[in-house]
Each structure stands twice: as structure tokens, then as C-alpha cells.
Tab-separated table of C-alpha atoms and ligand atoms in Angstrom:
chain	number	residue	atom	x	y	z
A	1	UNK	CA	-13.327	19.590	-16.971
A	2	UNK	CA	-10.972	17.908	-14.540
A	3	UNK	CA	-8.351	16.824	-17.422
A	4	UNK	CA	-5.356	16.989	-15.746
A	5	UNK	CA	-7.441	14.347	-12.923
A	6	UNK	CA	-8.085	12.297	-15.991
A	7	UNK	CA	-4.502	12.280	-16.881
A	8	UNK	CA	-3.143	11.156	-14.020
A	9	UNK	CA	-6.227	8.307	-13.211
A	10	UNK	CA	-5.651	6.815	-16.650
A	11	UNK	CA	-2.095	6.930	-15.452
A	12	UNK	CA	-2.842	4.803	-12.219
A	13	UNK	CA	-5.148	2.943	-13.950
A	14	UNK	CA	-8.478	4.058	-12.598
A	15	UNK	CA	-11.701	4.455	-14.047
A	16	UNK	CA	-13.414	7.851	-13.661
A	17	UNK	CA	-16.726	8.691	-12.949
A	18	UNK	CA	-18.545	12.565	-12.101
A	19	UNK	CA	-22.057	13.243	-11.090
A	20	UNK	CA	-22.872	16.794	-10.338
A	21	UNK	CA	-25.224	15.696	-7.197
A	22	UNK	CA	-25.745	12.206	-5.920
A	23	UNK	CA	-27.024	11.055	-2.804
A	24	UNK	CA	-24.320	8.944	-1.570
A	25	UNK	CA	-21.382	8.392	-3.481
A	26	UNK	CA	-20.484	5.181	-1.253
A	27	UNK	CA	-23.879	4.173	-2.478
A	28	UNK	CA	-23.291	4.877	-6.067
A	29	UNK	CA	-19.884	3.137	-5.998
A	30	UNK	CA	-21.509	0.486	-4.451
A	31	UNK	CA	-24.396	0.288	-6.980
A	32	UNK	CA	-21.597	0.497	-9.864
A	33	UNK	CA	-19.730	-2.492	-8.574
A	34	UNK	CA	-23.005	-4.580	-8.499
A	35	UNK	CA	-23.085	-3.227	-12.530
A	36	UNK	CA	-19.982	-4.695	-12.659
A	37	UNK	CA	-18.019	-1.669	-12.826
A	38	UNK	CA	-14.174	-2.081	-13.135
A	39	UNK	CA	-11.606	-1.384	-10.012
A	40	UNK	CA	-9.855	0.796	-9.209
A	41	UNK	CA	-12.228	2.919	-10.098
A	42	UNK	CA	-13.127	7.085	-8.454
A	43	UNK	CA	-16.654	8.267	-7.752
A	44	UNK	CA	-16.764	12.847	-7.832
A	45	UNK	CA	-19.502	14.744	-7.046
A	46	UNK	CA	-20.204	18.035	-5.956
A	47	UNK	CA	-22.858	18.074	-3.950
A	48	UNK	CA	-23.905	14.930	-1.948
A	49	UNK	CA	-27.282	15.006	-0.271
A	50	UNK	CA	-27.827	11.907	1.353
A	51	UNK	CA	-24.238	11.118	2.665
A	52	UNK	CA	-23.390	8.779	5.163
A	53	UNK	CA	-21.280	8.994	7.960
A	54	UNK	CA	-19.499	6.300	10.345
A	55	UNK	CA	-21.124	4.885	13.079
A	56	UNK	CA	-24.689	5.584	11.260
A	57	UNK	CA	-24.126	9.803	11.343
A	58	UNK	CA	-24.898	11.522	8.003
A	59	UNK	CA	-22.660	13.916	5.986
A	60	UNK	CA	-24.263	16.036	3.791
A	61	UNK	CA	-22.295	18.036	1.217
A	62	UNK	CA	-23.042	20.974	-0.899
A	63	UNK	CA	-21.292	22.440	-3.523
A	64	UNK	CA	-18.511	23.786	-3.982
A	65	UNK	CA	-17.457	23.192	0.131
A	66	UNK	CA	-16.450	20.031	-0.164
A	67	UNK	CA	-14.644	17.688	-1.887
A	68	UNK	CA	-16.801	14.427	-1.585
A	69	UNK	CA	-15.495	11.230	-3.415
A	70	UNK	CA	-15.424	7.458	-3.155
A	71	UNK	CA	-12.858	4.984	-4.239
A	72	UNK	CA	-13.804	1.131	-5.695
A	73	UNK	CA	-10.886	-0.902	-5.256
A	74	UNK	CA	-10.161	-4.832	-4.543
A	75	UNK	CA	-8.928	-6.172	-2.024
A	76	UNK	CA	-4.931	-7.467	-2.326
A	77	UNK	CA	-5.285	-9.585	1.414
A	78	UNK	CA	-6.538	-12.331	3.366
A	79	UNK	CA	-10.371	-10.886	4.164
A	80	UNK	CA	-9.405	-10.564	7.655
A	81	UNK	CA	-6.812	-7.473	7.114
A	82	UNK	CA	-9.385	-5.566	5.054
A	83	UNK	CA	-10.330	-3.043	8.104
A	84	UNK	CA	-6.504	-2.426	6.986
A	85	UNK	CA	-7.318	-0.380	4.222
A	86	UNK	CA	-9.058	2.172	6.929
A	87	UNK	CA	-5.525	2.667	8.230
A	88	UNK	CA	-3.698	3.273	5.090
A	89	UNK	CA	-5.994	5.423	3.133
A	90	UNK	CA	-6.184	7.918	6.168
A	91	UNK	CA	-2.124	7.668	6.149
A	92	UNK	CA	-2.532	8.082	2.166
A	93	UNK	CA	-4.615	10.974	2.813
A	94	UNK	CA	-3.195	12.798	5.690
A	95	UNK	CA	0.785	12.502	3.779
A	96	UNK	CA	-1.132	13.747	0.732
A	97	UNK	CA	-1.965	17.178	2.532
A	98	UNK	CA	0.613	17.157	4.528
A	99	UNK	CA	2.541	17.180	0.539
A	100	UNK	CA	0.289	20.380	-0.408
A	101	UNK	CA	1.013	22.429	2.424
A	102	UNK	CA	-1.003	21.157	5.002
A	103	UNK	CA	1.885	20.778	7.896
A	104	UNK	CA	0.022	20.326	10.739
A	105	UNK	CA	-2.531	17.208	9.674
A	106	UNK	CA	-2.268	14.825	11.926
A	107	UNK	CA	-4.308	11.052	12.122
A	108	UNK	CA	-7.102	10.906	14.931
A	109	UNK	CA	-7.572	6.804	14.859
A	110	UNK	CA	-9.171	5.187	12.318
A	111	UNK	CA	-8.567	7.875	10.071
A	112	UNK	CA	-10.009	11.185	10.721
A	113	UNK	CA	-8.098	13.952	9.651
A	114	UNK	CA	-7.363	16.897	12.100
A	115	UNK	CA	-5.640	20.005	12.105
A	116	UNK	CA	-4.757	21.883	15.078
A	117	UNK	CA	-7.651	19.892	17.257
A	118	UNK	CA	-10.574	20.244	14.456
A	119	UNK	CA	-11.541	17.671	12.063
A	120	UNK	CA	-10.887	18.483	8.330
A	121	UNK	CA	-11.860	15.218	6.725
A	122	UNK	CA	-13.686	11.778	7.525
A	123	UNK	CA	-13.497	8.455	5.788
A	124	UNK	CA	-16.183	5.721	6.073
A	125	UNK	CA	-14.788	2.282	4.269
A	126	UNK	CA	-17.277	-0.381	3.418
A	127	UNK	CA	-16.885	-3.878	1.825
A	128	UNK	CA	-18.924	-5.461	-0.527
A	129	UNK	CA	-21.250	-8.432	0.827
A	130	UNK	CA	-18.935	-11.166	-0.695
A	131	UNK	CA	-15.663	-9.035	-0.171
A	132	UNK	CA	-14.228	-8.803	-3.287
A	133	UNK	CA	-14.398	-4.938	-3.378
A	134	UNK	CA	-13.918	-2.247	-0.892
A	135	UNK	CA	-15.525	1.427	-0.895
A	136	UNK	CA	-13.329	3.889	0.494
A	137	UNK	CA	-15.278	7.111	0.659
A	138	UNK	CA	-14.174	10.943	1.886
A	139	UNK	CA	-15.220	14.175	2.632
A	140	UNK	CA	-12.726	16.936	2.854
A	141	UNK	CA	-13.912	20.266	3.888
A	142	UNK	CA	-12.624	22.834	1.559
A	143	UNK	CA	-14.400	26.043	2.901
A	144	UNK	CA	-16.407	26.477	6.546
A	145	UNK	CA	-19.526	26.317	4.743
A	146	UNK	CA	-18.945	22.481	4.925
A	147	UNK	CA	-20.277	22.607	8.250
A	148	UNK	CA	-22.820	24.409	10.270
A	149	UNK	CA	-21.807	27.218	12.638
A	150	UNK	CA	-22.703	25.211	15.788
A	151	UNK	CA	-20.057	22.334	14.533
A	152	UNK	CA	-17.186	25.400	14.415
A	153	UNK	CA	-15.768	24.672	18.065
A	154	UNK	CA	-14.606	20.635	16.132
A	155	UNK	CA	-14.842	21.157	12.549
A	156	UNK	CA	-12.371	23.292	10.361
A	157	UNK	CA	-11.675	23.342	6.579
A	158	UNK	CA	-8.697	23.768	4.169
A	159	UNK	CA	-9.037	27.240	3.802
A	160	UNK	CA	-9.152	27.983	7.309
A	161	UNK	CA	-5.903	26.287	8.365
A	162	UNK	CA	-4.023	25.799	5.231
A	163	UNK	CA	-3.229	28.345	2.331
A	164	UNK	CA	-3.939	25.385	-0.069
A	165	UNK	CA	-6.159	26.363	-2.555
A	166	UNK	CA	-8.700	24.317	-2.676
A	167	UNK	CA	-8.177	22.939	-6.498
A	168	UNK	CA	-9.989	19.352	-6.232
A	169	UNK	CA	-8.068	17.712	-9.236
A	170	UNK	CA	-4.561	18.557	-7.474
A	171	UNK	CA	-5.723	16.866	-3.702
A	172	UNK	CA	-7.108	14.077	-5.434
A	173	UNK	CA	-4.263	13.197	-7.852
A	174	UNK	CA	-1.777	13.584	-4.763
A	175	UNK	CA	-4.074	11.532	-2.426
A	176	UNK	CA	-4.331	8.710	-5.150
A	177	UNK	CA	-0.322	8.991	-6.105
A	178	UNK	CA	0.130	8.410	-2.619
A	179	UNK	CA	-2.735	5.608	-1.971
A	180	UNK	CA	-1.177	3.689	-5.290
A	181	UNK	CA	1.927	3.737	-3.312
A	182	UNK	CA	1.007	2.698	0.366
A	183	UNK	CA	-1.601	0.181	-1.023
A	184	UNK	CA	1.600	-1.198	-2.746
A	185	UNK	CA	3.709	-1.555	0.444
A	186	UNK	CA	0.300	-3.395	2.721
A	187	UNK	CA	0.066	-5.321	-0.198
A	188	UNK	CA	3.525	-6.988	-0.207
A	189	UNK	CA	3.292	-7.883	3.177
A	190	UNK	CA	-0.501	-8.188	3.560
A	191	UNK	CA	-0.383	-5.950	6.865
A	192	UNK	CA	0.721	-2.309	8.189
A	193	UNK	CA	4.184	-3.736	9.071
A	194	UNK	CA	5.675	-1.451	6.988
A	195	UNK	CA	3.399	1.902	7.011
A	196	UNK	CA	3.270	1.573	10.827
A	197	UNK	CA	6.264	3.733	11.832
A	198	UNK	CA	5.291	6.698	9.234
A	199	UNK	CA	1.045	6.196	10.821
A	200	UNK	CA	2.119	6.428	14.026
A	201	UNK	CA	4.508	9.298	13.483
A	202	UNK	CA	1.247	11.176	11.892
A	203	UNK	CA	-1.203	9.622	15.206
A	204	UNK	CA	-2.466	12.655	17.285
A	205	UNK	CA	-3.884	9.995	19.643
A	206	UNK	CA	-0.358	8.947	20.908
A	207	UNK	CA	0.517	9.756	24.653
A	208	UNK	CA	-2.694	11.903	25.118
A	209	UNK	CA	-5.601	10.641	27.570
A	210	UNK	CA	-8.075	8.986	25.071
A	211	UNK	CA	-11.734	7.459	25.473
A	212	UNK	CA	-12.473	4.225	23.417
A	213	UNK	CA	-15.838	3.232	22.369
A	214	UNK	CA	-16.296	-0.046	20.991
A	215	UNK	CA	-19.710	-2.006	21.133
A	216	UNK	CA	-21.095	0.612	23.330
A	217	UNK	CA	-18.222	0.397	25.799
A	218	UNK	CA	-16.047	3.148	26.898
A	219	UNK	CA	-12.275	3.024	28.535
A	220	UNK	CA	-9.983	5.659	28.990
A	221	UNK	CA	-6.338	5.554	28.676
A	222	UNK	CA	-3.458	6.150	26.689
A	223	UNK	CA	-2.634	5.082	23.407
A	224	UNK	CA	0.990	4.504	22.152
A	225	UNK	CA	0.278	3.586	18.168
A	226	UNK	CA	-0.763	0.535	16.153
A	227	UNK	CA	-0.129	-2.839	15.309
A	228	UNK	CA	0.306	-4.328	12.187
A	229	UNK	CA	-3.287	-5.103	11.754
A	230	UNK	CA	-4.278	-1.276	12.289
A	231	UNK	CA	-5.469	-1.634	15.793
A	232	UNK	CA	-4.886	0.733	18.344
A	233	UNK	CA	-2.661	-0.442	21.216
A	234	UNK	CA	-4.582	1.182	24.056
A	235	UNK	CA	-2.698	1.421	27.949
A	236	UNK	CA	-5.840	1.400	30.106
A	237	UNK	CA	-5.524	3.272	33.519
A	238	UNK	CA	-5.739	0.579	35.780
A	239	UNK	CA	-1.960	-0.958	32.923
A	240	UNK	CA	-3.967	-3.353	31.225
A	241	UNK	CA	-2.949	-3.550	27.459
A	242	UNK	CA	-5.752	-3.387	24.917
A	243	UNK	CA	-6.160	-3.854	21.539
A	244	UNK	CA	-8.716	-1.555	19.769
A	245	UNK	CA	-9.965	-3.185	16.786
A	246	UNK	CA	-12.856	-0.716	15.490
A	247	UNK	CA	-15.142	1.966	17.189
A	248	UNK	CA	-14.468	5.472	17.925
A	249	UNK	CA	-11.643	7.091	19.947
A	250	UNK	CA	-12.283	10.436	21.513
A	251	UNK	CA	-9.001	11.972	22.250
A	252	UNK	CA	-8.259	14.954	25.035
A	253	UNK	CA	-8.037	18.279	23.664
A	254	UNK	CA	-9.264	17.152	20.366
A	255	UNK	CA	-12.732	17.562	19.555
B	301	BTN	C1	-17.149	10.205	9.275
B	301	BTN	O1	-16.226	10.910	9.701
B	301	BTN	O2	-18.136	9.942	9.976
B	301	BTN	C2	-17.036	9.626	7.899
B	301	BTN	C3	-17.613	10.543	6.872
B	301	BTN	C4	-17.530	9.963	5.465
B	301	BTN	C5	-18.200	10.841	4.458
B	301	BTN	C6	-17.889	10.436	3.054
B	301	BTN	S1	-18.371	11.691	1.904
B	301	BTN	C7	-18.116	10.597	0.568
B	301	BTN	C8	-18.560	9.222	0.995
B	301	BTN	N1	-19.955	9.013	0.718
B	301	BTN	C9	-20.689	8.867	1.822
B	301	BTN	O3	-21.917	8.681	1.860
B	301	BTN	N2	-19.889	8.969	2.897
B	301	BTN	C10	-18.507	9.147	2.533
């Protein structure tokens, strides 16, 4: 099972790790790294039943829907670019599926990923208290059974708006491949100076009306990218010039 995954993770250098049903694999990635686990390191399950969304939402998995996985990695910046990593994993991700046929995945900021207007994938990134480690952890939706009926006017899945077959050891050696590389390039310069042009060409939020949340605050305006600390440059309508450093960013015409 999953050898040609194991090929290509001893290749990158990861450690692998496969639980048929877990409650969180954030949680067990986290739990691993206080075990002292190695980095960079993958947590696979199938089935995740106690999952955990961002801004405190769950995301519940079952098997054989979705591919649900964490990554343990360690930081290569200053502690203040680590919200960074949100940013170039979702660009890792989204040129990943974009690589397996998935043309029309597009970035809704942080780093949801969208296709045609519906949400295909979510990322929640956490740090370790003292952080030296980050967990980057995803669900894709492979089939519509990731989500419940009432979620089908926002939510879509691979095999609804790709013809990728939904083989979980191909998507997750591409998104790593790719992640190895862009982690490279933040690395060198220690921000998104040089991954900014390719996000923002991949950013459904640019030039569309969008509504920022952060702290409980909303503003509406337009957003034309981000900077090279991952934040969204946000035009507000009355001109003023924002930066968006985390939250959530509903965007017109997109869920
Ligand atoms: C979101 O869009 O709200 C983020 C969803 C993140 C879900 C993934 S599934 C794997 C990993 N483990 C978790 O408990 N959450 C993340």
C-alpha cells in the first residue's frame, strides 16, 4: 500500500505515517512532534472524525471521499513570516492540481482552493507552542460525498469538476514535489517575494468586490494581490489601502 508515495517521500526526505481513522490528523501530527517525531514528516488517514476546521469549524471526513492529511515541517524564517507558510502551501497545492488536470483551481485568500466558485479543498496551519514546527493540514474533496447535500450550492469535489482520478498517492506526491520546491524559494529570501507574482496570478479574490473579516470586523472592497508577507492588499470603498493579515475573505460570486 501506497509504495510509489513511499518512494517519492523517502525521496524528499519525509517520514511517513498512515492511520486508517484518526480524529484529527493536525492533532496527531501535533501529538507526534511532542514524541519527538522527525520533520518533514506526512500524517494519511482515511477517515477523520474529529477534524478541525479554521476559524473553530469542524471537518469531518469519511472514507474514501476525501483525501485528509497533515504535514510536520520546521520552520526555515524569522517566527514572524510563519503565517507565510499558509500562502505557499495553498500556491503548492493549487499548482499541484492545476499539474493533474485541474485547470480551473484558483486561490480564494489564505488558501482555500476553488473551482469554478465552489470550494474543493481547505487548509488550517498551526504552529507549535515554542515555534519550532508547523502543522500544515488539508482536506481535499475527492467525491461529493465529502460534503452534505445542503453544502452543494459552495462545496464541489475532484470528480465533479476535474476528470482526475482521484488516486491519493499521485496528488500527494505532486503537492509535496511542488511544496519541496516553493518552500525552497520563501526560504532563500525568508518571504513571498518571489512566489508572489505566480499566487497572485492563481488569486480569485483579485479585482472582485470582497468582504474581510478580521477580529470580528467586516470591510468590503477590492483586493489587488499580496505582499511579500502573504497579506492581502485590500482597496476599501471609501480608497483607503489595507493590509489583511489573517481572518476570512468572502469574495462576490464565490461561495
Ligand atoms: C478550512 O477550510 O476551514 C480548513 C479545513 C482543514 C481541514 C484539514 S483535514 C486535515 C487536517 N486535520 C484537521 O483536523 N484539519 C485539517
Amino acid at each position: 500500500m501506497f509504495r510509489d508515495l513511499k518512494d517519492v517521500l523517502d525521496g524528499l526526505g519525509y517520514g511517513f505515517y498512515y492511520i486508517p481513522e484518526t480524529a484529527s490528523t493536525n492533532d496527531w501530527a501535533a501529538a507526534a512532534c511532542r514524541n519527538g517525531c522527525g520533520c518533514p514528516a506526512l500524517f494519511l488517514t482515511d477517515s477523520q472524525t474529529k477534524g478541525k476546521g479554521r476559524l473553530g469549524r469542524s471537518w469531518s471526513a469519511e472514507k474514501g471521499a476525501s483525501l485528509t492529511f497533515s504535514i510536520l515541517i520546521r520552520p526555515e524564517c524569522i517566527p514572524e513570516r510563519i503565517p507565510c507558510y499558509t500562502e505557499v502551501f495553498g500556491l503548492s497545492l493549487c499548482t499541484a492540481l492545476r499539474s493533474l488536470g485541474v485547470e480551473k483551481a484558483m486561490i480564494k485568500w489564505p488558501n482555500d482552493i476553488v473551482v469554478s466558485g465552489k470550494k474543493i479543498s481547505g487548509t488550517l496551519t498551526e504552529t507549535a507552542p515554542d515555534l519550532s514546527r508547523i502543522i500544515i493540514g488539508t482536506g481535499i474533496n475527492l467525491t461529493k460525498k465529502a460534503y452534505p447535500d445542503e453544502l452543494a450550492y459552495k462545496a464541489s469535489s475532484l470528480e465533479e469538476c476535474s476528470s482526475l482520478q482521484p488516486d491519493i498517492s499521485c496528488i500527494l506526491s505532486a503537492v509535496l514535489k511542488n511544496f519541496e520546491k516553493d518552500r525552497e524559494i520563501f526560504a532563500r529570501s525568508g518571504s513571498m517575494k518571489d512566489l508572489v507574482r505566480r499566487y497572485d496570478s492563481l488569486l480569485v479574490n483579485i479585482g472582485r468586490k470582497t468582504t474581510v473579516t478580521e477580529n470580528g470586523n467586516s470591510v468590503s472592497g477590492r483586493s489587488s494581490g499580496i505582499d511579500e508577507l502573504g497579506r492581502l492588499i485590500f482597496q476599501k470603498e471609501n480608497g483607503e489601502r489595507i493590509l489583511v493579515h489573517s481572518g476570512e475573505a468572502s469574495v462576490s460570486g464565490i461561495y
